[in-house]
mmCIF file of C-alpha atoms in Angstrom:
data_model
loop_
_atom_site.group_PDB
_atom_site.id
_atom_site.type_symbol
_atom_site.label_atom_id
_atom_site.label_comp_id
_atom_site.label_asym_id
_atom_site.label_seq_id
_atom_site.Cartn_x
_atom_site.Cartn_y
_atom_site.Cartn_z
ATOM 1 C CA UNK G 1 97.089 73.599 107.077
ATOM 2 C CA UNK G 2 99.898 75.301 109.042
ATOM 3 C CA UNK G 3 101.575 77.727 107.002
ATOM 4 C CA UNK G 4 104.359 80.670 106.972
ATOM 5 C CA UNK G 5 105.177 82.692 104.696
ATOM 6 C CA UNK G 6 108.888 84.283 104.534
ATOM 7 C CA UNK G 7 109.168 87.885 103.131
ATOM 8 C CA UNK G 8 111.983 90.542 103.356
ATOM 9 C CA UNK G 9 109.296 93.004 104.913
ATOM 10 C CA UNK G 10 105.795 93.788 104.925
ATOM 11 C CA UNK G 11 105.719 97.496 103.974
ATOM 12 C CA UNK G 12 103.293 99.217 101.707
ATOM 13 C CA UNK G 13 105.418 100.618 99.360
ATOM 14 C CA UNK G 14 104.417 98.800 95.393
ATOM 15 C CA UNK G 15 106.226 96.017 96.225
ATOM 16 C CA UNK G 16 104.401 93.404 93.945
ATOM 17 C CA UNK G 17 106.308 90.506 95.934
ATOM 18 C CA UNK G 18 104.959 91.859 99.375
ATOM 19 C CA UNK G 19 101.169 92.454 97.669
ATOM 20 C CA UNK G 20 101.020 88.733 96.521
ATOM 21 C CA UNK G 21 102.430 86.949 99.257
ATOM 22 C CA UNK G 22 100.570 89.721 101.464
ATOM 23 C CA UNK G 23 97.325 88.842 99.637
ATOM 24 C CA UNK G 24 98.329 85.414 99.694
ATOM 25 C CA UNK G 25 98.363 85.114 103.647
ATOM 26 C CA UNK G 26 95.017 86.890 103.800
ATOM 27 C CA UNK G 27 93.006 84.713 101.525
ATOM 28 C CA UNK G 28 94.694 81.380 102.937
ATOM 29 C CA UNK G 29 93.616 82.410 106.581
ATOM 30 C CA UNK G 30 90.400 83.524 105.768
ATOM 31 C CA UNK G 31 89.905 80.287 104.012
ATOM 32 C CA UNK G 32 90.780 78.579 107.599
ATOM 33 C CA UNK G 33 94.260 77.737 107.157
ATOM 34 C CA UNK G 34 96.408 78.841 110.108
ATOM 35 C CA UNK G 35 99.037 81.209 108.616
ATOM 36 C CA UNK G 36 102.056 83.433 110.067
ATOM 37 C CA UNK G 37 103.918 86.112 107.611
ATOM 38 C CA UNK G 38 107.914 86.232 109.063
ATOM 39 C CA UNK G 39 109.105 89.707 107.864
ATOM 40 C CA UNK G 40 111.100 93.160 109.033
ATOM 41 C CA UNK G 41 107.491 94.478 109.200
ATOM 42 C CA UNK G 42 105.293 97.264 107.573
ATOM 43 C CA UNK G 43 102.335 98.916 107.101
ATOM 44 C CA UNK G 44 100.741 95.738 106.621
ATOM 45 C CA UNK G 45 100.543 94.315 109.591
ATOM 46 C CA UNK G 46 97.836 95.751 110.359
ATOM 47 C CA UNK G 47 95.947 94.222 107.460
ATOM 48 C CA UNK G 48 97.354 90.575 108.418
ATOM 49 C CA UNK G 49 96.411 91.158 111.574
ATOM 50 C CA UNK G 50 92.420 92.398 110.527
ATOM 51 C CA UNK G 51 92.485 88.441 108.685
ATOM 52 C CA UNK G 52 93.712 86.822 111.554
ATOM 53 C CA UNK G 53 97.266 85.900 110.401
ATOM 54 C CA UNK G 54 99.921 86.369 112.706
ATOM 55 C CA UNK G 55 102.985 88.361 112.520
ATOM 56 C CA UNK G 56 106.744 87.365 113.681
ATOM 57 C CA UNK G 57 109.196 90.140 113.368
ATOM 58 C CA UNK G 58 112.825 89.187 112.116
ATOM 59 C CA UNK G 59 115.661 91.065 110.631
ATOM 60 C CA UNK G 60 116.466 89.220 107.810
ATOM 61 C CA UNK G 61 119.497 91.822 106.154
ATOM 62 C CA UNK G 62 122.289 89.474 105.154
ATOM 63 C CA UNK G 63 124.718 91.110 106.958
ATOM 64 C CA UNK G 64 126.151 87.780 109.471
ATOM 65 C CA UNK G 65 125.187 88.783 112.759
ATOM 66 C CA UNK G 66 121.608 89.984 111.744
ATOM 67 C CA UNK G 67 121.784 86.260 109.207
ATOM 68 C CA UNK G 68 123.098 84.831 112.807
ATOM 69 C CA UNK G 69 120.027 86.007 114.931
ATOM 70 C CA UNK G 70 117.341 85.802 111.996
ATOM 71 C CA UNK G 71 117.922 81.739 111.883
ATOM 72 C CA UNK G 72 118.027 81.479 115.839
ATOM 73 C CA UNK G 73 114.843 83.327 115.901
ATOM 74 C CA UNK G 74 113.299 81.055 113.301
ATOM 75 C CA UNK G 75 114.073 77.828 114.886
ATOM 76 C CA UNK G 76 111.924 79.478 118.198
ATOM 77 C CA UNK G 77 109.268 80.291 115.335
ATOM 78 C CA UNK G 78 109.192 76.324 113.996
ATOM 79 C CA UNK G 79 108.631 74.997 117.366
ATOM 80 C CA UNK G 80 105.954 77.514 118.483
ATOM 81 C CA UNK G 81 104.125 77.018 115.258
ATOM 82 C CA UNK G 82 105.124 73.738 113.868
ATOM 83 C CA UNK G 83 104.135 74.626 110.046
ATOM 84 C CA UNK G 84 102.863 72.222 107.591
ATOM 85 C CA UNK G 85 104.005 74.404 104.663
ATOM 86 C CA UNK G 86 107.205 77.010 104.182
ATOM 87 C CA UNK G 87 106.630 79.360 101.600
ATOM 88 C CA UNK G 88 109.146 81.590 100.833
ATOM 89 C CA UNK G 89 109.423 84.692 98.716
ATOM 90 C CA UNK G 90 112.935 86.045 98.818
ATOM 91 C CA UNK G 91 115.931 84.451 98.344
ATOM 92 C CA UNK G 92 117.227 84.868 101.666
ATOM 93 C CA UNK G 93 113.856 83.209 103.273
ATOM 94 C CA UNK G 94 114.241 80.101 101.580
ATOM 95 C CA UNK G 95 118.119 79.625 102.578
ATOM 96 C CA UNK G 96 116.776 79.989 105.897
ATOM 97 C CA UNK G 97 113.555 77.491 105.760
ATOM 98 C CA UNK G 98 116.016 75.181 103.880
ATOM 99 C CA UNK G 99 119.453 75.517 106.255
ATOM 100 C CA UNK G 100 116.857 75.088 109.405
ATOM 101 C CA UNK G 101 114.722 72.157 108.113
ATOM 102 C CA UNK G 102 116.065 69.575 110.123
ATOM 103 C CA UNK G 103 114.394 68.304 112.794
ATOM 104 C CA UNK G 104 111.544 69.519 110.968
ATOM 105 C CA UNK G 105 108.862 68.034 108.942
ATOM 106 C CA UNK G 106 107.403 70.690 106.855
ATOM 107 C CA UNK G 107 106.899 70.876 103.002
ATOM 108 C CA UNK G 108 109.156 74.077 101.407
ATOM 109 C CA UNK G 109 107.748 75.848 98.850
ATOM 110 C CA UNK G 110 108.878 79.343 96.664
ATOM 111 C CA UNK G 111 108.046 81.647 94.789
ATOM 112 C CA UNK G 112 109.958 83.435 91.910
ATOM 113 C CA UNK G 113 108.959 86.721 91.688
ATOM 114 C CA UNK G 114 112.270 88.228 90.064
ATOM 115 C CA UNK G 115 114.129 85.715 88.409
ATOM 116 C CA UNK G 116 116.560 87.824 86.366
ATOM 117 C CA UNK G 117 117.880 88.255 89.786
ATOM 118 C CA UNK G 118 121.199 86.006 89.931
ATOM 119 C CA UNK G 119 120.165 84.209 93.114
ATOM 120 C CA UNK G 120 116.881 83.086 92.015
ATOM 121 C CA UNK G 121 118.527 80.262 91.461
ATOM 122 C CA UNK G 122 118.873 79.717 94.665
ATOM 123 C CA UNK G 123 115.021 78.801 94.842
ATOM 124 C CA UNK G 124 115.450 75.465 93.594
ATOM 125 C CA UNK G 125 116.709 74.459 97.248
ATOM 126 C CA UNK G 126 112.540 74.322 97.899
ATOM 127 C CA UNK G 127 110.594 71.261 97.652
ATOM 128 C CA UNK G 128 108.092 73.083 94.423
ATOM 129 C CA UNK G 129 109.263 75.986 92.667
ATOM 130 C CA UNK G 130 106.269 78.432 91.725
ATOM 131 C CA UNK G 131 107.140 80.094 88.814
ATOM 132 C CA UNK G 132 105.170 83.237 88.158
ATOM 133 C CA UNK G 133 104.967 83.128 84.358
ATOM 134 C CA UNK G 134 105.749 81.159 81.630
ATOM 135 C CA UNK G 135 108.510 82.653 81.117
ATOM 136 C CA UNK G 136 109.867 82.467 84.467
ATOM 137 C CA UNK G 137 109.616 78.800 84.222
ATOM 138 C CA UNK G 138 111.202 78.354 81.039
ATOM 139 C CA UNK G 139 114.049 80.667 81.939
ATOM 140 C CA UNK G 140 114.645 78.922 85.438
ATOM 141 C CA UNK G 141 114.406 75.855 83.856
ATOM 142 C CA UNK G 142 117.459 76.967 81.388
ATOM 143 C CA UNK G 143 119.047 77.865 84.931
ATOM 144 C CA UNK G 144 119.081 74.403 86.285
ATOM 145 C CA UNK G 145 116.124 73.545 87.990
ATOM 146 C CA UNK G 146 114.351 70.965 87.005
ATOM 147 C CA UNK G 147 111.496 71.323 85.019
ATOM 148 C CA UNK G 148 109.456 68.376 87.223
ATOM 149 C CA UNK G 149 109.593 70.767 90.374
ATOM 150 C CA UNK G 150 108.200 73.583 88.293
ATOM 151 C CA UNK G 151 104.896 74.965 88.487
ATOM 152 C CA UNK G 152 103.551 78.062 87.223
ATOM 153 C CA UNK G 153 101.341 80.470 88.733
ATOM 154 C CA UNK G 154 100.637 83.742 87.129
ATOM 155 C CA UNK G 155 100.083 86.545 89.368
ATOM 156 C CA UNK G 156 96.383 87.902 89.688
ATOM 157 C CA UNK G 157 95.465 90.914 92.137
ATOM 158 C CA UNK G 158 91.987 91.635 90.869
ATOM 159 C CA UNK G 159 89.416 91.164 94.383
ATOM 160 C CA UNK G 160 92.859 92.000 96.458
ATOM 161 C CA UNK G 161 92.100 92.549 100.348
ATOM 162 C CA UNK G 162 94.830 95.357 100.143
ATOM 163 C CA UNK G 163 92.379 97.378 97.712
ATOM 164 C CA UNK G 164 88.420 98.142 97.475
ATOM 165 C CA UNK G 165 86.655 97.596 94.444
ATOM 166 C CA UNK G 166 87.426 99.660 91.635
ATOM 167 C CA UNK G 167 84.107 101.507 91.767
ATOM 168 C CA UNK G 168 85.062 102.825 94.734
ATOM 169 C CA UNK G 169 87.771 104.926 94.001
ATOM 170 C CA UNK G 170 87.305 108.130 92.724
ATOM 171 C CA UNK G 171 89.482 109.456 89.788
ATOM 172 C CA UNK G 172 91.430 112.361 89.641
ATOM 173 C CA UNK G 173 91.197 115.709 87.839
ATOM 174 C CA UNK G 174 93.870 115.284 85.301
ATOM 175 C CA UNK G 175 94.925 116.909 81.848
ATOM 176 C CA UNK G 176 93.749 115.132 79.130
ATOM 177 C CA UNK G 177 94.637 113.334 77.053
ATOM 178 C CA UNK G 178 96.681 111.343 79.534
ATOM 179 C CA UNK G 179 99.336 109.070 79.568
ATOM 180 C CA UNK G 180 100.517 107.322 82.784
ATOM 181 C CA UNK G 181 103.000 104.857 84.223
ATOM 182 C CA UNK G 182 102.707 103.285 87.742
ATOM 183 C CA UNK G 183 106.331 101.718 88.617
ATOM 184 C CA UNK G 184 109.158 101.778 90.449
ATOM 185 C CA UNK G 185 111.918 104.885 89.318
ATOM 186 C CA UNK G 186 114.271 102.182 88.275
ATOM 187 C CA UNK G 187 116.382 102.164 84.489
ATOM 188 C CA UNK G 188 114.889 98.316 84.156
ATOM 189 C CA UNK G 189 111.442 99.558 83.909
ATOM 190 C CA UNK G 190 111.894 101.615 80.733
ATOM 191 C CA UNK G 191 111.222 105.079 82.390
ATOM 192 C CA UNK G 192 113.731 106.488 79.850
ATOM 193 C CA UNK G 193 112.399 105.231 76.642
ATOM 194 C CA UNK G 194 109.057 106.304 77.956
ATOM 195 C CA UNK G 195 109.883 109.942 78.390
ATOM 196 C CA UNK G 196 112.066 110.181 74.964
ATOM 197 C CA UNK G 197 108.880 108.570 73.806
ATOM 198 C CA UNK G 198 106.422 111.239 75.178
ATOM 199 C CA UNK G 199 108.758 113.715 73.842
ATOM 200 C CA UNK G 200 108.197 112.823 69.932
ATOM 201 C CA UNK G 201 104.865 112.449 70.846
ATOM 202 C CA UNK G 202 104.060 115.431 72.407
ATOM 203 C CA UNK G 203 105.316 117.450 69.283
ATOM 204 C CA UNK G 204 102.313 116.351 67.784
ATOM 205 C CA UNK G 205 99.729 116.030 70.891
ATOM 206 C CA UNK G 206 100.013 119.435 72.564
ATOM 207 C CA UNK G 207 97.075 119.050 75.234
ATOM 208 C CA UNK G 208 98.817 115.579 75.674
ATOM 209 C CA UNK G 209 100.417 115.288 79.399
ATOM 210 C CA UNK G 210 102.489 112.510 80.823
ATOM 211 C CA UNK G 211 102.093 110.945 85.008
ATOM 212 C CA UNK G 212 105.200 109.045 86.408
ATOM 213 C CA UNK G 213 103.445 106.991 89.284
ATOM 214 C CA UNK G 214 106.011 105.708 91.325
ATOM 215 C CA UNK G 215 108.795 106.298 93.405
ATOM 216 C CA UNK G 216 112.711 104.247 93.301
ATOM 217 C CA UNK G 217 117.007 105.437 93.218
ATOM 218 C CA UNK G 218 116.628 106.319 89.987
ATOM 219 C CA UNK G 219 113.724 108.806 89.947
ATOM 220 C CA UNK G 220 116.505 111.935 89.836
ATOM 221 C CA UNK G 221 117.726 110.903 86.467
ATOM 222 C CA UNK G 222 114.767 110.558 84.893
ATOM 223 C CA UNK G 223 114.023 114.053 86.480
ATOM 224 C CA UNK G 224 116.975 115.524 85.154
ATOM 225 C CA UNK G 225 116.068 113.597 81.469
ATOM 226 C CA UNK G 226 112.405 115.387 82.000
ATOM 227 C CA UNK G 227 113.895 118.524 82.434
ATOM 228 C CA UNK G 228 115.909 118.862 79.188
ATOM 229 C CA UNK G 229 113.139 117.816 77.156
ATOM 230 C CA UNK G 230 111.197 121.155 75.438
ATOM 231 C CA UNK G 231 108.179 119.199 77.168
ATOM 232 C CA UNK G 232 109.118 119.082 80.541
ATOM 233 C CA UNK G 233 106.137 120.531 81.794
ATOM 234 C CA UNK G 234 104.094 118.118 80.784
ATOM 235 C CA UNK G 235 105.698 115.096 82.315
ATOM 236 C CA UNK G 236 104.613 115.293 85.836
ATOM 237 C CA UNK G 237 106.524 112.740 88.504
ATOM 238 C CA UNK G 238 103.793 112.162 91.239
ATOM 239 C CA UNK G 239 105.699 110.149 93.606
ATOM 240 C CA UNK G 240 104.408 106.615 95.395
ATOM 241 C CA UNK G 241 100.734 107.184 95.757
ATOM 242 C CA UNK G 242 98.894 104.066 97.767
ATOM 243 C CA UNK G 243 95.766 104.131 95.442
ATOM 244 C CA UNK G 244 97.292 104.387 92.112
ATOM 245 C CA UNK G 245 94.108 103.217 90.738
ATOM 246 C CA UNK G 246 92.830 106.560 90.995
ATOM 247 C CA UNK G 247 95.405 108.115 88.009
ATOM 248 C CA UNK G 248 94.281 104.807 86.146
ATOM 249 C CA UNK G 249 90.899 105.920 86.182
ATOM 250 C CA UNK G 250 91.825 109.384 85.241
ATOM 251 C CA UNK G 251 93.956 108.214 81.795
ATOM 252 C CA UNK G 252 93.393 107.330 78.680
ATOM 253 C CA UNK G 253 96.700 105.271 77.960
ATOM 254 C CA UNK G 254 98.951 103.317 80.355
ATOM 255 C CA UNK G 255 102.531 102.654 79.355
ATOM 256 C CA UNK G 256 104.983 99.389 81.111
ATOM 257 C CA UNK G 257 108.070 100.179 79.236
ATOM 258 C CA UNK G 258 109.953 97.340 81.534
ATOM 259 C CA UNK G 259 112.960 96.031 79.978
ATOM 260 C CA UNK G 260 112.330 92.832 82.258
ATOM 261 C CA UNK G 261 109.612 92.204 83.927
ATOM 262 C CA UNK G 262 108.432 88.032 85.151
ATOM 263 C CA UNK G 263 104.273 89.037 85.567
ATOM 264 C CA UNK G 264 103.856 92.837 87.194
ATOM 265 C CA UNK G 265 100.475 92.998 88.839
ATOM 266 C CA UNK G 266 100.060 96.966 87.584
ATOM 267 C CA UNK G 267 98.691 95.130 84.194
ATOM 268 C CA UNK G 268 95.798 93.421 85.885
ATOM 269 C CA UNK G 269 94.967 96.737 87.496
ATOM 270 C CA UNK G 270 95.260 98.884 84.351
ATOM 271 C CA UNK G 271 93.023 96.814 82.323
ATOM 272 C CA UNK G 272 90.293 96.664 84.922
ATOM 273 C CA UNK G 273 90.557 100.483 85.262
ATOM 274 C CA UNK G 274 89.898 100.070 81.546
ATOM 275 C CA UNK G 275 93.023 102.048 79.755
ATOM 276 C CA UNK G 276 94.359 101.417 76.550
ATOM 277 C CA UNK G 277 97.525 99.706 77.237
ATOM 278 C CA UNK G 278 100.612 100.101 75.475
ATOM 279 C CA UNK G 279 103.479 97.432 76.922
ATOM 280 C CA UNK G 280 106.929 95.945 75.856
ATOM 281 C CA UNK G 281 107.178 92.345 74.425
ATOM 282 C CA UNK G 282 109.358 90.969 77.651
ATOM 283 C CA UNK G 283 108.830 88.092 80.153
ATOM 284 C CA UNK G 284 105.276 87.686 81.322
ATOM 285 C CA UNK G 285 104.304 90.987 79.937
ATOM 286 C CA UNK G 286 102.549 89.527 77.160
ATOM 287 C CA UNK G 287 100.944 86.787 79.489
ATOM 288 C CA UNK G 288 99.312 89.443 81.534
ATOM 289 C CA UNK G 289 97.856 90.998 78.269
ATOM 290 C CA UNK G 290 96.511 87.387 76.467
ATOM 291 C CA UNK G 291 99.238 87.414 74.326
ATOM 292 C CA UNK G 292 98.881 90.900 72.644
ATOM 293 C CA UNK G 293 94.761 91.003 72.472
ATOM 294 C CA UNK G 294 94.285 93.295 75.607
ATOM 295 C CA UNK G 295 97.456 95.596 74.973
ATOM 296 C CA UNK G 296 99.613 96.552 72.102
ATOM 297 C CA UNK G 297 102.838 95.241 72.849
ATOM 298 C CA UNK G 298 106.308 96.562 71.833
ATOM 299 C CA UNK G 299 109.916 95.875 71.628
ATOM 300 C CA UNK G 300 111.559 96.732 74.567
ATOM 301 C CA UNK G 301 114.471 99.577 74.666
ATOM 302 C CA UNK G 302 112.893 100.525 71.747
ATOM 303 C CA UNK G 303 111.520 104.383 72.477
ATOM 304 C CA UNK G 304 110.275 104.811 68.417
ATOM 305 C CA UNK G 305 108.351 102.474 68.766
ATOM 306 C CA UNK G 306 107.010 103.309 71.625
ATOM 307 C CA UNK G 307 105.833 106.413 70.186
ATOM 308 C CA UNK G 308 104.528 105.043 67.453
ATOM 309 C CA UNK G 309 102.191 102.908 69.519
ATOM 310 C CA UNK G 310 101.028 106.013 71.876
ATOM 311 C CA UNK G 311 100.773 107.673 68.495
ATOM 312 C CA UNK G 312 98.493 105.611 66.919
ATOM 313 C CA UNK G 313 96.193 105.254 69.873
ATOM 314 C CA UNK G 314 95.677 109.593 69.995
ATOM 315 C CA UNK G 315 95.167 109.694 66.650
ATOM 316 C CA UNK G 316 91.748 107.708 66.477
ATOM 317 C CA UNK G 317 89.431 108.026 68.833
ATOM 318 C CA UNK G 318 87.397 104.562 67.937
ATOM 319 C CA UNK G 319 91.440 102.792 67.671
ATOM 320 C CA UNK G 320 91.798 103.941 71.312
ATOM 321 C CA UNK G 321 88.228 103.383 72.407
ATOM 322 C CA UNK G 322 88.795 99.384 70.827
ATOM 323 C CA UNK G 323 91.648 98.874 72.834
ATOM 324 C CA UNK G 324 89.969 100.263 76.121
ATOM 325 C CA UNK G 325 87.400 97.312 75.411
ATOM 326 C CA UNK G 326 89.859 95.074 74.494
ATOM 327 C CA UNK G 327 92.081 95.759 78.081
ATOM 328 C CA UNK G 328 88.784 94.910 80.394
ATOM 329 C CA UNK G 329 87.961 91.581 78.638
ATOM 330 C CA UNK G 330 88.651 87.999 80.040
ATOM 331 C CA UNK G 331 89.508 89.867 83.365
ATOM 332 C CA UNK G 332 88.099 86.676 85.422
ATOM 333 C CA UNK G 333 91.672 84.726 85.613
ATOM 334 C CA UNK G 334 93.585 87.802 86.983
ATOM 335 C CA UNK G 335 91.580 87.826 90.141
ATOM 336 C CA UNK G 336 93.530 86.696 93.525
ATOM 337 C CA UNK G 337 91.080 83.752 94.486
ATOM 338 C CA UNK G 338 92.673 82.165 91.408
ATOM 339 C CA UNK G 339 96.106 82.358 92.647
ATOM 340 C CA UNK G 340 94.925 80.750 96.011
ATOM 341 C CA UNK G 341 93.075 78.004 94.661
ATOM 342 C CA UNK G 342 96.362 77.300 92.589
ATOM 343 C CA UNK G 343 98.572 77.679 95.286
ATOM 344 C CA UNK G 344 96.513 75.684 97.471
ATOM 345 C CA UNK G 345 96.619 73.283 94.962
ATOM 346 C CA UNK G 346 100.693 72.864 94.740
ATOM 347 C CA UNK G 347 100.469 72.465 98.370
ATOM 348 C CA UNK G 348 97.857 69.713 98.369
ATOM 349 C CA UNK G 349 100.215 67.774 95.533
ATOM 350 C CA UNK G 350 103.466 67.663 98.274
ATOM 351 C CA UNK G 351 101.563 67.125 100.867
ATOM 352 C CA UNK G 352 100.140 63.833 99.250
ATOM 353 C CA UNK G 353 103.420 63.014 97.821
ATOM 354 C CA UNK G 354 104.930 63.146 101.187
ATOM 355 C CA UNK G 355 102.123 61.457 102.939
ATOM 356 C CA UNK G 356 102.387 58.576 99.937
ATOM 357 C CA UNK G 357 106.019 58.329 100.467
ATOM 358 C CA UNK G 358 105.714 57.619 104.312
ATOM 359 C CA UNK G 359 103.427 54.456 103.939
ATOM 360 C CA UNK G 360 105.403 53.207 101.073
ATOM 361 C CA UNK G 361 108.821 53.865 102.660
ATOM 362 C CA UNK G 362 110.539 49.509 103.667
ATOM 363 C CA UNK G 363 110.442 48.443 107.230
#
């Protein structure tokens, strides 16, 4: 197959969109599919270049003239490729493979990575809609697409080419016990229940220490929350690092306090670093944890308990080893060769509807 793959950008900065359609585009060329990423750019094109898929560079900010330029640049990119499949990631890249079909006979397919995102809905203009959770599906279904150009696909980034194994990473020297987080600084990912959280727990725990992983617009506040606590130098904010996996192998317990989240990839990655995982009961949070049996889950918003989770965990050393067990079992379905075979699999269905529909089309 022939395929593109539309994303905002390319850079390597936690963006789980850009690491699955990034891993995506890797896998599907190294398989022997031709594949092209259209994108701002990044750090990763280096990496897509390394597995043979090729790079086109397009502004795609939504501001008209660069919207103006972005879709004359595409059209040149359609007739020097001539895809079989569209796959786009963003909202603004399937507009564009949708507006700019004509003339062209390629399948569209996208994903929904974000649906709580008003213009998600806009993905239904695609020929499949991948859903990336259950719960993305149900809740774009109650949206308006149909349900019979739904499929799901739940994220997996165990085996990723962006990463080595986890073996090969070595852990850092941090205090102990330790609690960590790896997400963007944003209010929607619970970073202030988590710290009012640590807070009650840390009354109790005083060699306990808390890592913010992660970097975002609202990092300052949380800072300034941090701060006022009586604990505040214990919550240490470490910034974006590019091989998070080495504070997972360094804690004991990682947190997602998300107050939405459709299927974050740091889950896969926590349980095969093997940490007790405490999460909130949102989205495809509990999908990524079997359904509660590889993570305690929690009500989001909810920073008691919260607490009360992280508390129970430090205060038994065989509770907390359990749940480090439990985290690292059925691992097999989070890996990414999964999530190509599936993929591959959505695209094989429209291309054998279309190819049905041509021979049965009347005279």
């Amino acid at each position: 197959m022939r395929i593109i793959h539309i994303l905002n950008h390319v850079q390597e900065i936690g963006n789980g969109i850009v690491n699955v359609a990034v891993d995506l585009a890797c896998l599907q060329s190294q398989a022997g599919d031709d594949v092209a990423v259209i994108s701002a750019g990044g750090e990763y094109e280096k990496l897509l270049n390394q597995f043979g898929v090729k790079h086109y560079k397009i502004n795609q900010n939504r501001q008209l003239i660069n919207i103006i330029k972005a879709a004359v640049s595409y059209r040149a990119i359609l007739q020097e490729f001539q895809p079989d499949i569209v796959h786009a990631h963003m909202m603004t890249g399937v507009v564009l493979g949708w507006a700019l079909r004509w003339g062209n006979r390629y399948i569209l397919v996208a994903t929904v990575h974000n649906e709580f995102q008003r213009s998600s809905v806009l993905m239904g203009l695609a020929d499949r809609v991948i859903a990336v959770s259950k719960a993305v599906k149900n809740s774009m279904v109650q949206r308006g697409i149909p349900e019979q150009k739904l499929r799901v696909i739940c994220n997996g980034t165990l085996g990723s080419p962006r990463t080595r194994k986890i073996s090969d990473y070595q852990p850092l020297n941090l205090q102990s016990p330790a609690i960590a987080t790896v997400a963007g600084m944003y209010k929607r990912k619970g970073i202030t229940e988590l710290i009012a959280a640590f807070e009650e727990v840390a009354q109790n725990f005083p060699q306990v220490h808390l890592y913010l992983v992660g970097n975002g617009p609202d990092k300052q506040l949380f800072e300034s929350q941090a701060q006022a606590t009586a604990v505040s130098n214990r919550i240490h904010f470490e910034g974006f690092q590019p091989e998070p996996q080495r504070y997972l192998l360094a804690c004991d317990i990682f947190v997602l306090a998300s107050h939405r989240d459709p299927c974050p990839l740091v889950l896969s990655e926590a349980r095969e670093a093997g940490l007790a995982i405490v999460a909130t009961e949102v989205d495809g949070i509990p999908e990524a944890l079997d359904n509660g049996k590889a993570g305690l889950l929690v009500p989001a918003q909810n920073s008691n308990k919260l607490a009360q989770a992280l508390i129970q965990l430090l205060s038994n050393k065989d509770t907390l080893q359990e749940w480090k067990q439990r985290s690292q079992e059925n691992l097999e379905w989070l890996n990414v060769a999964r999530v190509h075979q599936e993929t591959l699999a959505v695209y094989e269905e429209l291309d054998f509807q279309a190819t049905f529909s041509s021979y049965t089309q009347p005279d």
